[in-house]
């Protein structure tokens, strides 16, 4: 009986150790935002060995596309639709990519509105929340490497547009960025007027200036050097492919180094799943430098 008890205890220890070593996704974590005056949700991927070691890890801040989703909360979409955990586990285990933490904040607001930007009406300043509260919170509560070379930004669709804008606003924060099917557009007053009918013309135009990615790059001197490794990808059947080609053209004209891909696909999760190995590897290679 004593031998059986010891055997069961040893088996329990093995199972417990294995469970601690496995990667985990916590898909409904929350933090209270003073800036947004509400609770915000996020998901976080912790690589194998995180719970059984004291190692620190580089971090990818991964932005979801527009929604809201009728199936899963936005912060879970990269795992539910994108199959991200399965890919990360396999690629880390094989040594193809370096172990990393991946975090996705939920940018959903009142279920019908998603915005990664500071609102022109001032009632949903998500960009301030992201930089002033969210990143510091993640770096305080998880074993993250906090130097710039260990921090990456990526996103799809609306999240891809935010990637390009965020690295313009705070280039010192990230060493590498990937924009997939980015919803970038030239200034379109009629579009903005429809989106924000109660905002004055002057206020609306002043608000949009920092988010006009094309005007930003157009105004840069030629041969501008960028310290951020930038990857841009879009499907050839995506309605946003002309906009992304336009972004590539202006970057090339200004001599800003970047990787640009037009590949088979449309504006959907099938395309983003297909390019996940490539853009995650691009990020991992930057972390390893």
mmCIF file of C-alpha atoms in Angstrom:
data_model
loop_
_atom_site.group_PDB
_atom_site.id
_atom_site.type_symbol
_atom_site.label_atom_id
_atom_site.label_comp_id
_atom_site.label_asym_id
_atom_site.label_seq_id
_atom_site.Cartn_x
_atom_site.Cartn_y
_atom_site.Cartn_z
ATOM 1 C CA UNK A 1 0.000 0.000 0.000
ATOM 2 C CA UNK A 2 2.880 2.329 0.873
ATOM 3 C CA UNK A 3 4.518 1.654 -2.505
ATOM 4 C CA UNK A 4 1.235 2.364 -4.289
ATOM 5 C CA UNK A 5 0.849 5.650 -2.409
ATOM 6 C CA UNK A 6 4.391 6.720 -3.308
ATOM 7 C CA UNK A 7 3.817 5.755 -6.947
ATOM 8 C CA UNK A 8 0.621 7.784 -7.125
ATOM 9 C CA UNK A 9 2.351 10.764 -5.512
ATOM 10 C CA UNK A 10 5.204 10.521 -8.022
ATOM 11 C CA UNK A 11 2.739 10.268 -10.914
ATOM 12 C CA UNK A 12 0.864 13.320 -9.625
ATOM 13 C CA UNK A 13 4.155 15.238 -9.425
ATOM 14 C CA UNK A 14 4.992 14.350 -13.031
ATOM 15 C CA UNK A 15 1.539 15.366 -14.273
ATOM 16 C CA UNK A 16 1.671 18.635 -12.317
ATOM 17 C CA UNK A 17 5.142 19.467 -13.663
ATOM 18 C CA UNK A 18 4.056 18.726 -17.229
ATOM 19 C CA UNK A 19 0.991 20.941 -16.815
ATOM 20 C CA UNK A 20 3.141 23.788 -15.521
ATOM 21 C CA UNK A 21 5.499 23.448 -18.483
ATOM 22 C CA UNK A 22 2.766 23.616 -21.121
ATOM 23 C CA UNK A 23 1.953 26.824 -22.959
ATOM 24 C CA UNK A 24 -1.251 28.562 -21.957
ATOM 25 C CA UNK A 25 -3.690 31.083 -23.382
ATOM 26 C CA UNK A 26 -5.660 33.162 -20.908
ATOM 27 C CA UNK A 27 -8.328 34.593 -23.164
ATOM 28 C CA UNK A 28 -10.460 36.763 -20.882
ATOM 29 C CA UNK A 29 -8.095 38.598 -18.549
ATOM 30 C CA UNK A 30 -9.149 42.093 -17.478
ATOM 31 C CA UNK A 31 -7.718 45.366 -16.257
ATOM 32 C CA UNK A 32 -9.405 48.547 -15.141
ATOM 33 C CA UNK A 33 -8.651 51.563 -17.333
ATOM 34 C CA UNK A 34 -8.697 55.007 -15.775
ATOM 35 C CA UNK A 35 -8.357 56.598 -19.208
ATOM 36 C CA UNK A 36 -11.307 54.744 -20.743
ATOM 37 C CA UNK A 37 -13.208 54.642 -17.442
ATOM 38 C CA UNK A 38 -14.130 51.012 -17.976
ATOM 39 C CA UNK A 39 -12.803 47.498 -17.661
ATOM 40 C CA UNK A 40 -10.884 46.209 -20.661
ATOM 41 C CA UNK A 41 -10.320 42.581 -21.654
ATOM 42 C CA UNK A 42 -7.242 41.049 -23.209
ATOM 43 C CA UNK A 43 -5.836 37.642 -24.097
ATOM 44 C CA UNK A 44 -2.292 36.525 -23.390
ATOM 45 C CA UNK A 45 -0.240 33.586 -24.654
ATOM 46 C CA UNK A 46 2.457 32.352 -22.268
ATOM 47 C CA UNK A 47 4.966 29.985 -23.899
ATOM 48 C CA UNK A 48 5.920 26.542 -22.672
ATOM 49 C CA UNK A 49 8.047 26.754 -19.535
ATOM 50 C CA UNK A 50 6.794 30.179 -18.468
ATOM 51 C CA UNK A 51 5.219 28.935 -15.228
ATOM 52 C CA UNK A 52 8.145 26.699 -14.270
ATOM 53 C CA UNK A 53 10.988 29.160 -14.839
ATOM 54 C CA UNK A 54 12.109 32.687 -14.087
ATOM 55 C CA UNK A 55 12.984 33.493 -17.687
ATOM 56 C CA UNK A 56 11.913 36.761 -19.278
ATOM 57 C CA UNK A 57 10.431 36.884 -22.780
ATOM 58 C CA UNK A 58 10.031 39.270 -25.715
ATOM 59 C CA UNK A 59 6.480 40.451 -26.330
ATOM 60 C CA UNK A 60 4.306 40.718 -29.425
ATOM 61 C CA UNK A 61 1.345 43.078 -29.121
ATOM 62 C CA UNK A 62 -1.068 41.616 -31.671
ATOM 63 C CA UNK A 63 -4.088 43.704 -32.705
ATOM 64 C CA UNK A 64 -7.287 42.054 -33.901
ATOM 65 C CA UNK A 65 -9.258 43.079 -37.019
ATOM 66 C CA UNK A 66 -12.552 44.927 -36.832
ATOM 67 C CA UNK A 67 -15.625 43.231 -35.429
ATOM 68 C CA UNK A 68 -17.374 42.726 -33.205
ATOM 69 C CA UNK A 69 -17.437 38.982 -33.596
ATOM 70 C CA UNK A 70 -20.725 37.184 -33.100
ATOM 71 C CA UNK A 71 -18.873 33.992 -32.194
ATOM 72 C CA UNK A 72 -16.032 34.903 -29.839
ATOM 73 C CA UNK A 73 -14.826 38.083 -28.121
ATOM 74 C CA UNK A 74 -12.358 40.091 -30.192
ATOM 75 C CA UNK A 75 -9.353 39.401 -27.980
ATOM 76 C CA UNK A 76 -9.822 35.672 -28.637
ATOM 77 C CA UNK A 77 -10.119 35.925 -32.430
ATOM 78 C CA UNK A 78 -6.466 35.221 -33.260
ATOM 79 C CA UNK A 79 -6.790 31.880 -31.451
ATOM 80 C CA UNK A 80 -10.331 30.911 -32.479
ATOM 81 C CA UNK A 81 -10.122 31.953 -36.153
ATOM 82 C CA UNK A 82 -6.375 32.237 -36.604
ATOM 83 C CA UNK A 83 -5.250 28.999 -34.933
ATOM 84 C CA UNK A 84 -2.432 30.983 -33.364
ATOM 85 C CA UNK A 85 -1.704 28.803 -30.325
ATOM 86 C CA UNK A 86 -1.254 25.675 -32.433
ATOM 87 C CA UNK A 87 1.216 27.455 -34.703
ATOM 88 C CA UNK A 88 3.149 29.102 -31.849
ATOM 89 C CA UNK A 89 3.473 25.834 -29.924
ATOM 90 C CA UNK A 90 4.808 23.932 -32.933
ATOM 91 C CA UNK A 91 7.149 26.690 -34.117
ATOM 92 C CA UNK A 92 8.603 27.269 -30.638
ATOM 93 C CA UNK A 93 9.050 23.533 -30.020
ATOM 94 C CA UNK A 94 10.864 23.070 -33.345
ATOM 95 C CA UNK A 95 13.096 26.079 -32.724
ATOM 96 C CA UNK A 96 11.749 27.884 -35.777
ATOM 97 C CA UNK A 97 10.834 30.890 -33.628
ATOM 98 C CA UNK A 98 11.994 32.125 -30.254
ATOM 99 C CA UNK A 99 9.640 31.737 -27.267
ATOM 100 C CA UNK A 100 7.575 34.878 -26.843
ATOM 101 C CA UNK A 101 4.585 36.302 -25.022
ATOM 102 C CA UNK A 102 1.687 37.392 -27.254
ATOM 103 C CA UNK A 103 -0.925 39.873 -26.025
ATOM 104 C CA UNK A 104 -4.144 41.036 -27.703
ATOM 105 C CA UNK A 105 -6.240 43.832 -26.181
ATOM 106 C CA UNK A 106 -9.941 44.089 -26.985
ATOM 107 C CA UNK A 107 -10.624 47.334 -28.865
ATOM 108 C CA UNK A 108 -14.379 46.815 -28.866
ATOM 109 C CA UNK A 109 -16.553 49.667 -27.580
ATOM 110 C CA UNK A 110 -20.296 49.318 -26.910
ATOM 111 C CA UNK A 111 -20.343 46.191 -29.143
ATOM 112 C CA UNK A 112 -20.819 48.192 -32.370
ATOM 113 C CA UNK A 113 -17.724 50.358 -32.434
ATOM 114 C CA UNK A 114 -14.073 49.439 -32.606
ATOM 115 C CA UNK A 115 -11.330 51.985 -32.501
ATOM 116 C CA UNK A 116 -7.600 51.828 -31.879
ATOM 117 C CA UNK A 117 -7.385 55.610 -31.920
ATOM 118 C CA UNK A 118 -8.130 58.522 -29.671
ATOM 119 C CA UNK A 119 -11.705 59.512 -30.395
ATOM 120 C CA UNK A 120 -12.346 62.989 -31.894
ATOM 121 C CA UNK A 121 -15.104 63.429 -29.325
ATOM 122 C CA UNK A 122 -12.744 62.430 -26.524
ATOM 123 C CA UNK A 123 -14.877 59.644 -25.071
ATOM 124 C CA UNK A 124 -12.761 56.635 -26.099
ATOM 125 C CA UNK A 125 -9.029 57.427 -26.177
ATOM 126 C CA UNK A 126 -7.818 53.916 -26.895
ATOM 127 C CA UNK A 127 -4.367 54.913 -28.139
ATOM 128 C CA UNK A 128 -3.642 56.695 -24.845
ATOM 129 C CA UNK A 129 -4.880 53.622 -22.988
ATOM 130 C CA UNK A 130 -2.676 51.320 -25.071
ATOM 131 C CA UNK A 131 0.562 53.208 -24.491
ATOM 132 C CA UNK A 132 0.010 54.738 -21.061
ATOM 133 C CA UNK A 133 -1.837 51.929 -19.300
ATOM 134 C CA UNK A 134 -1.888 48.662 -21.231
ATOM 135 C CA UNK A 135 1.780 48.184 -22.123
ATOM 136 C CA UNK A 136 2.973 49.265 -18.637
ATOM 137 C CA UNK A 137 0.417 46.903 -17.060
ATOM 138 C CA UNK A 138 1.582 43.930 -19.140
ATOM 139 C CA UNK A 139 5.242 44.648 -18.425
ATOM 140 C CA UNK A 140 4.563 44.975 -14.698
ATOM 141 C CA UNK A 141 2.463 41.829 -14.338
ATOM 142 C CA UNK A 142 4.274 39.401 -16.652
ATOM 143 C CA UNK A 143 7.930 38.503 -17.108
ATOM 144 C CA UNK A 144 8.466 40.620 -20.207
ATOM 145 C CA UNK A 145 11.699 41.996 -21.539
ATOM 146 C CA UNK A 146 11.080 45.704 -21.513
ATOM 147 C CA UNK A 147 13.752 46.968 -23.888
ATOM 148 C CA UNK A 148 12.654 48.193 -27.312
ATOM 149 C CA UNK A 149 14.423 45.351 -29.146
ATOM 150 C CA UNK A 150 12.129 42.873 -27.392
ATOM 151 C CA UNK A 151 8.838 44.579 -28.199
ATOM 152 C CA UNK A 152 6.889 43.976 -31.455
ATOM 153 C CA UNK A 153 3.589 45.196 -32.887
ATOM 154 C CA UNK A 154 1.372 43.461 -35.458
ATOM 155 C CA UNK A 155 -2.252 43.539 -36.551
ATOM 156 C CA UNK A 156 -4.761 42.769 -39.290
ATOM 157 C CA UNK A 157 -7.231 45.022 -41.119
ATOM 158 C CA UNK A 158 -8.135 47.873 -38.755
ATOM 159 C CA UNK A 159 -5.443 46.527 -36.463
ATOM 160 C CA UNK A 160 -3.004 46.677 -39.383
ATOM 161 C CA UNK A 161 -3.788 50.345 -39.931
ATOM 162 C CA UNK A 162 -3.199 51.007 -36.237
ATOM 163 C CA UNK A 163 0.200 49.312 -36.516
ATOM 164 C CA UNK A 164 1.375 51.771 -39.177
ATOM 165 C CA UNK A 165 0.009 54.736 -37.228
ATOM 166 C CA UNK A 166 1.351 53.661 -33.845
ATOM 167 C CA UNK A 167 4.904 53.262 -35.128
ATOM 168 C CA UNK A 168 4.684 56.780 -36.557
ATOM 169 C CA UNK A 169 3.492 58.211 -33.243
ATOM 170 C CA UNK A 170 5.836 56.280 -30.938
ATOM 171 C CA UNK A 171 8.681 54.740 -32.967
ATOM 172 C CA UNK A 172 10.806 54.356 -29.842
ATOM 173 C CA UNK A 173 8.465 51.666 -28.489
ATOM 174 C CA UNK A 174 8.910 48.896 -31.066
ATOM 175 C CA UNK A 175 11.759 47.331 -33.011
ATOM 176 C CA UNK A 176 9.595 45.450 -35.502
ATOM 177 C CA UNK A 177 6.065 45.855 -36.869
ATOM 178 C CA UNK A 178 3.830 43.837 -39.207
ATOM 179 C CA UNK A 179 0.709 45.223 -40.898
ATOM 180 C CA UNK A 180 -1.564 42.648 -42.536
ATOM 181 C CA UNK A 181 -4.257 43.886 -44.926
ATOM 182 C CA UNK A 182 -3.971 47.274 -43.271
ATOM 183 C CA UNK A 183 -7.072 49.458 -43.579
ATOM 184 C CA UNK A 184 -4.991 52.493 -44.503
ATOM 185 C CA UNK A 185 -6.610 55.240 -46.551
ATOM 186 C CA UNK A 186 -5.910 58.704 -47.865
ATOM 187 C CA UNK A 187 -7.787 61.586 -46.287
ATOM 188 C CA UNK A 188 -11.490 61.247 -47.083
ATOM 189 C CA UNK A 189 -13.568 63.997 -45.537
ATOM 190 C CA UNK A 190 -16.919 62.541 -46.633
ATOM 191 C CA UNK A 191 -16.055 59.218 -44.986
ATOM 192 C CA UNK A 192 -15.085 60.947 -41.744
ATOM 193 C CA UNK A 193 -18.182 63.112 -41.803
ATOM 194 C CA UNK A 194 -20.373 60.021 -42.060
ATOM 195 C CA UNK A 195 -18.469 58.354 -39.245
ATOM 196 C CA UNK A 196 -18.503 61.381 -36.927
ATOM 197 C CA UNK A 197 -21.537 63.520 -37.896
ATOM 198 C CA UNK A 198 -21.522 65.564 -34.679
ATOM 199 C CA UNK A 199 -17.890 66.722 -34.795
ATOM 200 C CA UNK A 200 -17.059 70.131 -36.265
ATOM 201 C CA UNK A 201 -15.105 70.288 -39.517
ATOM 202 C CA UNK A 202 -12.032 71.912 -37.940
ATOM 203 C CA UNK A 203 -11.953 69.501 -35.029
ATOM 204 C CA UNK A 204 -12.378 66.549 -37.357
ATOM 205 C CA UNK A 205 -9.565 67.624 -39.670
ATOM 206 C CA UNK A 206 -7.224 68.429 -36.778
ATOM 207 C CA UNK A 207 -7.980 65.051 -35.237
ATOM 208 C CA UNK A 208 -7.286 63.108 -38.430
ATOM 209 C CA UNK A 209 -3.898 64.670 -39.219
ATOM 210 C CA UNK A 210 -1.863 62.341 -36.949
ATOM 211 C CA UNK A 211 -3.614 59.314 -38.461
ATOM 212 C CA UNK A 212 -3.062 60.155 -42.138
ATOM 213 C CA UNK A 213 -0.238 57.715 -42.867
ATOM 214 C CA UNK A 214 0.214 58.872 -46.453
ATOM 215 C CA UNK A 215 0.569 62.545 -45.538
ATOM 216 C CA UNK A 216 3.047 61.566 -42.826
ATOM 217 C CA UNK A 217 5.339 59.716 -45.227
ATOM 218 C CA UNK A 218 4.853 62.258 -48.033
ATOM 219 C CA UNK A 219 6.207 64.960 -45.727
ATOM 220 C CA UNK A 220 9.330 63.033 -44.754
ATOM 221 C CA UNK A 221 12.649 63.872 -46.442
ATOM 222 C CA UNK A 222 13.885 61.432 -49.064
ATOM 223 C CA UNK A 223 16.160 58.618 -47.842
ATOM 224 C CA UNK A 224 14.709 58.773 -44.343
ATOM 225 C CA UNK A 225 16.158 56.017 -42.177
ATOM 226 C CA UNK A 226 13.795 53.985 -40.032
ATOM 227 C CA UNK A 227 14.936 51.995 -37.017
ATOM 228 C CA UNK A 228 11.826 49.806 -37.171
ATOM 229 C CA UNK A 229 11.764 46.646 -39.273
ATOM 230 C CA UNK A 230 8.463 46.859 -41.158
ATOM 231 C CA UNK A 231 6.570 44.053 -42.893
ATOM 232 C CA UNK A 232 3.440 44.754 -44.975
ATOM 233 C CA UNK A 233 1.279 42.030 -46.492
ATOM 234 C CA UNK A 234 -2.045 41.999 -48.340
ATOM 235 C CA UNK A 235 -4.066 39.536 -50.407
ATOM 236 C CA UNK A 236 -4.321 40.072 -54.149
ATOM 237 C CA UNK A 237 -8.130 39.814 -53.957
ATOM 238 C CA UNK A 238 -8.384 42.162 -50.988
ATOM 239 C CA UNK A 239 -10.313 45.388 -51.609
ATOM 240 C CA UNK A 240 -7.543 47.123 -49.640
ATOM 241 C CA UNK A 241 -4.704 45.887 -51.858
ATOM 242 C CA UNK A 242 -4.553 49.171 -53.880
ATOM 243 C CA UNK A 243 -4.155 51.122 -50.630
ATOM 244 C CA UNK A 244 -1.370 48.834 -49.459
ATOM 245 C CA UNK A 245 0.384 49.059 -52.822
ATOM 246 C CA UNK A 246 0.128 52.840 -52.489
ATOM 247 C CA UNK A 247 1.718 52.647 -49.030
ATOM 248 C CA UNK A 248 4.522 50.463 -50.380
ATOM 249 C CA UNK A 249 5.088 52.947 -53.215
ATOM 250 C CA UNK A 250 5.430 55.961 -50.944
ATOM 251 C CA UNK A 251 7.742 54.052 -48.579
ATOM 252 C CA UNK A 252 9.917 52.995 -51.507
ATOM 253 C CA UNK A 253 9.944 56.549 -52.873
ATOM 254 C CA UNK A 254 11.181 57.835 -49.517
ATOM 255 C CA UNK A 255 13.827 55.133 -49.278
ATOM 256 C CA UNK A 256 12.318 53.568 -46.161
ATOM 257 C CA UNK A 257 13.332 49.927 -45.940
ATOM 258 C CA UNK A 258 10.488 47.442 -45.544
ATOM 259 C CA UNK A 259 9.245 44.057 -46.703
ATOM 260 C CA UNK A 260 6.166 44.079 -48.927
ATOM 261 C CA UNK A 261 4.092 41.075 -49.988
ATOM 262 C CA UNK A 262 1.064 40.721 -52.249
ATOM 263 C CA UNK A 263 0.005 37.096 -52.002
ATOM 264 C CA UNK A 264 -2.935 34.931 -52.968
ATOM 265 C CA UNK A 265 -5.923 35.682 -50.760
ATOM 266 C CA UNK A 266 -8.692 38.043 -49.731
ATOM 267 C CA UNK A 267 -9.606 40.122 -46.686
ATOM 268 C CA UNK A 268 -10.346 37.266 -44.309
ATOM 269 C CA UNK A 269 -9.006 34.890 -41.684
ATOM 270 C CA UNK A 270 -8.032 32.351 -44.317
ATOM 271 C CA UNK A 271 -5.470 34.823 -45.639
ATOM 272 C CA UNK A 272 -4.228 35.919 -42.215
ATOM 273 C CA UNK A 273 -3.785 32.282 -41.152
ATOM 274 C CA UNK A 274 -1.800 31.603 -44.317
ATOM 275 C CA UNK A 275 0.689 34.410 -43.646
ATOM 276 C CA UNK A 276 0.988 33.857 -39.889
ATOM 277 C CA UNK A 277 4.136 31.681 -40.130
ATOM 278 C CA UNK A 278 5.850 34.296 -42.293
ATOM 279 C CA UNK A 279 5.103 37.374 -40.204
ATOM 280 C CA UNK A 280 5.718 35.652 -36.850
ATOM 281 C CA UNK A 281 9.060 34.374 -38.167
ATOM 282 C CA UNK A 282 9.885 37.913 -39.303
ATOM 283 C CA UNK A 283 9.231 39.134 -35.762
ATOM 284 C CA UNK A 284 11.167 36.281 -34.173
ATOM 285 C CA UNK A 285 14.194 36.947 -36.380
ATOM 286 C CA UNK A 286 14.178 40.534 -35.102
ATOM 287 C CA UNK A 287 14.033 39.338 -31.494
ATOM 288 C CA UNK A 288 17.011 37.058 -32.118
ATOM 289 C CA UNK A 289 19.234 39.794 -33.522
#
